[in-house]
C-alpha positions as MATLAB code, in Angstrom:
seq = 'AAEEASLASSAATVAAEVDAAFGAAGARSLALEGALAELQRRTAEHLEVLSPGTALHLSATRAPVSASAASSSLRADQVPRDIERITKTITVRTLAGDSGGNNSSGGTGFASRSLRALSGGERRRVALAFALGFADLAAARGRLSCDLLVLDEVLQHLDDAGCAAVARLLKGMVAAEAAAAAAAAAGEGAADASSTSSSSSSSSLSSSSRGSSRRRTVLVVAQAASFAEREFDAIDVVVKQGGVSR';
ca = [
      41.269  -21.870  -27.944;
      38.429  -19.606  -29.038;
      35.886  -22.244  -28.040;
      37.496  -22.683  -24.625;
      37.475  -18.937  -24.093;
      33.791  -18.788  -25.003;
      32.973  -21.609  -22.591;
      34.970  -19.922  -19.831;
      33.173  -16.651  -20.476;
      29.784  -18.372  -20.313;
      30.738  -20.125  -17.078;
      31.882  -16.827  -15.572;
      28.590  -15.207  -16.546;
      26.601  -18.006  -14.936;
      28.760  -17.833  -11.798;
      28.187  -14.075  -11.573;
      24.423  -14.551  -11.912;
      24.420  -17.236   -9.211;
      26.489  -14.996   -6.921;
      24.070  -12.108   -7.503;
      21.030  -14.310   -6.850;
      22.288  -16.060   -3.709;
      24.536  -13.374   -2.287;
      23.563  -10.508   -0.001;
      22.189   -8.408   -2.872;
      20.159  -11.332   -4.173;
      18.647  -11.989   -0.759;
      17.656   -8.339   -0.455;
      16.115   -8.411   -3.914;
      14.133  -11.541   -3.081;
      12.823  -10.002    0.132;
      11.947   -6.772   -1.676;
      10.111   -8.565   -4.465;
       8.122  -10.581   -1.933;
       7.193   -7.451    0.016;
       6.197   -5.611   -3.164;
       3.967   -8.485   -4.262;
       2.162   -8.459   -0.915;
       1.936   -4.664   -0.898;
       0.461   -4.719   -4.394;
      -2.147   -7.289   -3.326;
      -3.156   -5.332   -0.217;
      -3.337   -2.087   -2.205;
      -5.545   -3.792   -4.800;
      -8.046   -4.743   -2.090;
      -8.525   -1.072   -1.206;
      -8.546    0.045   -4.841;
     -11.423   -2.330   -5.542;
     -13.540   -0.069   -3.333;
     -11.945    3.303   -4.063;
     -11.462    3.000   -7.813;
     -12.840   -0.176   -9.432;
     -11.043   -1.021  -12.653;
      -7.784    0.649  -11.566;
      -4.736   -1.401  -10.620;
      -1.348   -0.373   -9.242;
       1.602   -2.544  -10.292;
       4.853   -2.506   -8.322;
       8.132   -3.909   -9.574;
      11.760   -3.746   -8.505;
      14.448   -3.001  -11.054;
      18.185   -2.587  -10.717;
      19.985    0.450  -12.026;
      23.708    1.215  -12.088;
      24.991    3.486   -9.354;
      25.413    7.068  -10.504;
      28.876    8.546  -10.928;
      28.268   10.966   -8.044;
      27.476    8.102   -5.666;
      30.449    6.100   -6.863;
      32.759    9.065   -6.287;
      31.454    9.771   -2.790;
      33.464    9.460    0.405;
      32.649    5.747    0.667;
      35.389    3.217    0.139;
      35.322    1.279   -3.109;
      34.126   -1.879   -1.358;
      31.279    0.065    0.278;
      29.798    1.480   -2.921;
      27.080   -0.852   -4.281;
      27.377   -1.840   -7.915;
      23.689   -1.118   -8.488;
      20.648    0.063   -6.604;
      17.070   -1.145   -6.385;
      14.380    1.077   -7.822;
      10.657    0.575   -7.288;
       8.605    1.235  -10.401;
       4.918    2.100  -10.152;
       2.615    1.657  -13.126;
      -1.135    2.032  -13.425;
      -3.557    0.061  -15.571;
      -7.119    1.252  -16.084;
     -10.045   -0.742  -17.437;
     -11.200    0.730  -20.749;
     -14.379    0.335  -22.757;
     -14.607   -0.879  -26.345;
     -13.527    1.785  -28.780;
     -11.395    3.673  -26.266;
      -8.284    4.740  -28.149;
      -6.207    4.433  -24.994;
      -6.885    0.732  -24.559;
      -5.499   -2.333  -26.261;
      -8.889   -3.945  -26.694;
     -10.234   -4.920  -30.119;
     -12.720   -7.620  -29.136;
     -15.639   -5.303  -28.512;
     -15.567   -5.772  -24.722;
     -13.383   -4.181  -22.095;
      -9.606   -3.991  -22.043;
      -6.833   -2.443  -20.006;
      -4.588    0.498  -20.769;
      -1.393    1.603  -19.070;
      -1.374    5.058  -17.557;
       1.371    7.193  -16.108;
       0.805    8.414  -12.570;
       1.249   11.929  -13.903;
      -1.550   11.365  -16.415;
      -4.100   10.657  -13.684;
      -6.427   13.371  -12.483;
      -6.031   14.823   -9.010;
      -8.899   12.700   -7.714;
      -7.532    9.526   -9.279;
      -4.094   10.134   -7.796;
      -5.680   10.750   -4.393;
      -7.542    7.433   -4.516;
      -4.437    5.508   -5.555;
      -2.328    7.237   -2.891;
      -4.864    6.432   -0.170;
      -5.115    2.782   -1.236;
      -1.315    2.537   -1.292;
      -0.965    4.123    2.174;
      -3.585    1.810    3.681;
      -2.004   -1.200    1.993;
       1.401   -0.242    3.403;
      -0.098    0.096    6.896;
      -1.615   -3.378    6.536;
       1.743   -4.770    5.419;
       3.545   -3.157    8.355;
       0.984   -4.580   10.764;
       1.284   -8.069    9.267;
       5.075   -8.219    9.058;
       6.304   -5.901   11.748;
       3.585   -6.318   14.354;
       3.120   -2.554   14.157;
      -0.523   -1.641   14.544;
      -2.630    1.249   15.749;
      -6.392    1.245   16.215;
      -6.643    4.981   15.417;
      -6.429    6.225   11.811;
      -6.188    9.986   11.174;
      -6.652   11.275    7.618;
      -5.984   14.963    7.001;
      -7.879   16.505    4.039;
      -8.118   13.119    2.340;
     -11.303   14.189    0.514;
      -9.619   17.015   -1.375;
      -9.753   16.769   -5.196;
     -12.498   14.125   -4.972;
     -15.980   14.461   -6.445;
     -19.038   13.174   -4.594;
     -18.571    9.669   -6.011;
     -14.956    9.617   -4.848;
     -15.877   10.910   -1.396;
     -18.598    8.270   -1.118;
     -16.089    5.556   -2.046;
     -13.662    6.748    0.654;
     -16.460    6.858    3.236;
     -17.599    3.363    2.222;
     -14.075    1.990    2.587;
     -13.453    3.606    5.975;
     -16.825    2.556    7.376;
     -16.219   -0.964    6.115;
     -12.869   -1.159    7.897;
     -14.355    0.010   11.198;
     -17.297   -2.389   10.848;
     -14.956   -5.285   10.057;
     -12.873   -4.515   13.149;
     -16.004   -4.338   15.311;
     -17.191   -7.689   13.960;
     -13.768   -9.256   14.537;
     -13.660   -7.909   18.091;
     -17.145   -9.267   18.799;
     -16.220  -12.664   17.387;
     -13.022  -12.724   19.452;
     -14.939  -11.793   22.605;
     -17.485  -14.521   21.929;
     -14.709  -17.047   21.386;
     -12.952  -16.025   24.569;
     -16.203  -16.299   26.498;
     -16.805  -19.822   25.211;
     -13.229  -20.802   26.026;
     -13.518  -19.293   29.499;
     -16.563  -21.443   30.151;
     -14.507  -24.581   29.537;
     -11.173  -23.632   31.131;
      -9.256  -20.552   32.226;
      -5.997  -21.686   30.662;
      -7.505  -22.171   27.201;
      -9.065  -18.709   27.428;
      -5.719  -16.981   27.925;
      -4.180  -18.928   25.051;
      -7.045  -18.048   22.714;
      -6.822  -14.354   23.623;
      -3.124  -14.217   22.774;
      -3.701  -15.853   19.402;
      -6.600  -13.675   18.370;
      -4.760  -10.445   19.169;
      -1.667  -11.320   17.150;
      -2.930  -13.193   14.098;
      -5.132  -10.729   12.284;
      -2.430   -9.639    9.866;
      -3.820   -6.166    9.199;
      -4.124   -2.812   10.926;
      -6.782   -2.678   13.650;
      -8.833    0.435   12.960;
     -11.472    0.957   15.601;
     -11.647    4.715   15.123;
     -11.132    6.821   11.989;
     -10.786   10.600   12.185;
     -11.188   12.538    8.939;
     -10.061   16.167    8.955;
     -12.056   18.190    6.423;
     -13.267   21.695    5.736;
     -16.594   22.904    7.095;
     -19.727   22.256    5.019;
     -17.990   19.444    3.144;
     -19.005   15.914    2.225;
     -17.634   14.634    5.538;
     -20.381   16.388    7.507;
     -23.046   14.445    5.625;
     -21.389   11.042    5.664;
     -19.699   10.369    9.000;
     -21.183    9.577   12.384;
     -19.937   12.382   14.624;
     -18.689   15.871   13.818;
     -16.346   17.937   16.012;
     -16.009   21.549   14.872;
     -12.575   23.128   15.353;
     -12.333   26.917   15.069;
      -9.004   28.700   14.767;
      -8.933   32.133   16.451;
      -5.883   34.179   17.170;
      -3.611   31.370   16.003;
      -5.183   28.905   18.460;
      -7.459   26.027   17.498;
     -10.445   25.453   19.808;
];
């Protein structure tokens, strides 16, 4: 009898795991994990420019619903048994002999860092890479794209090296968009020379298959006499007088 009870308990556990994996909650978890993996990859591409040697890791974990949520006005069948939490962790490349790393081979290693342990400049770089990666993900999955990017005081807390990295990334994005637009125009021109119908088909494909945000113009709001004045192409000075910006 004890053995039968143990087998029944094991079967019930397996059935519960299968139900969780293939039910509505499991489908949501699978979609979330897939989105997080892509978001992490897109963020890493920007971090390679903004902060080489720094990586942001995203993972989804389940946590039991708090007592306050369970005792809310929702019916018992409406209260989820657990909720998804997104965990962010940072790893930083370390040199040999760095006490914060796990490297003992004399080369470089990697150490985990809390987001709170990062400096203001480091947090700003990670936050910018994450925001740009999220915009790329939204453009790829939701067809939501805008060719204008506005960054307000994004250079705050950054030293000259950090500001240069941001400028390099933003200029690279605009240059890549210009090159893609030129290539698309050239392709459309070649298609138009052969047939009008193939030209319209090619145009539709090129405008919807890029999979990232189209950034033709980047506006950086910064204080006067800052790094932005030395690094970017055009400067518009805005003066606030009497509560009105001119």
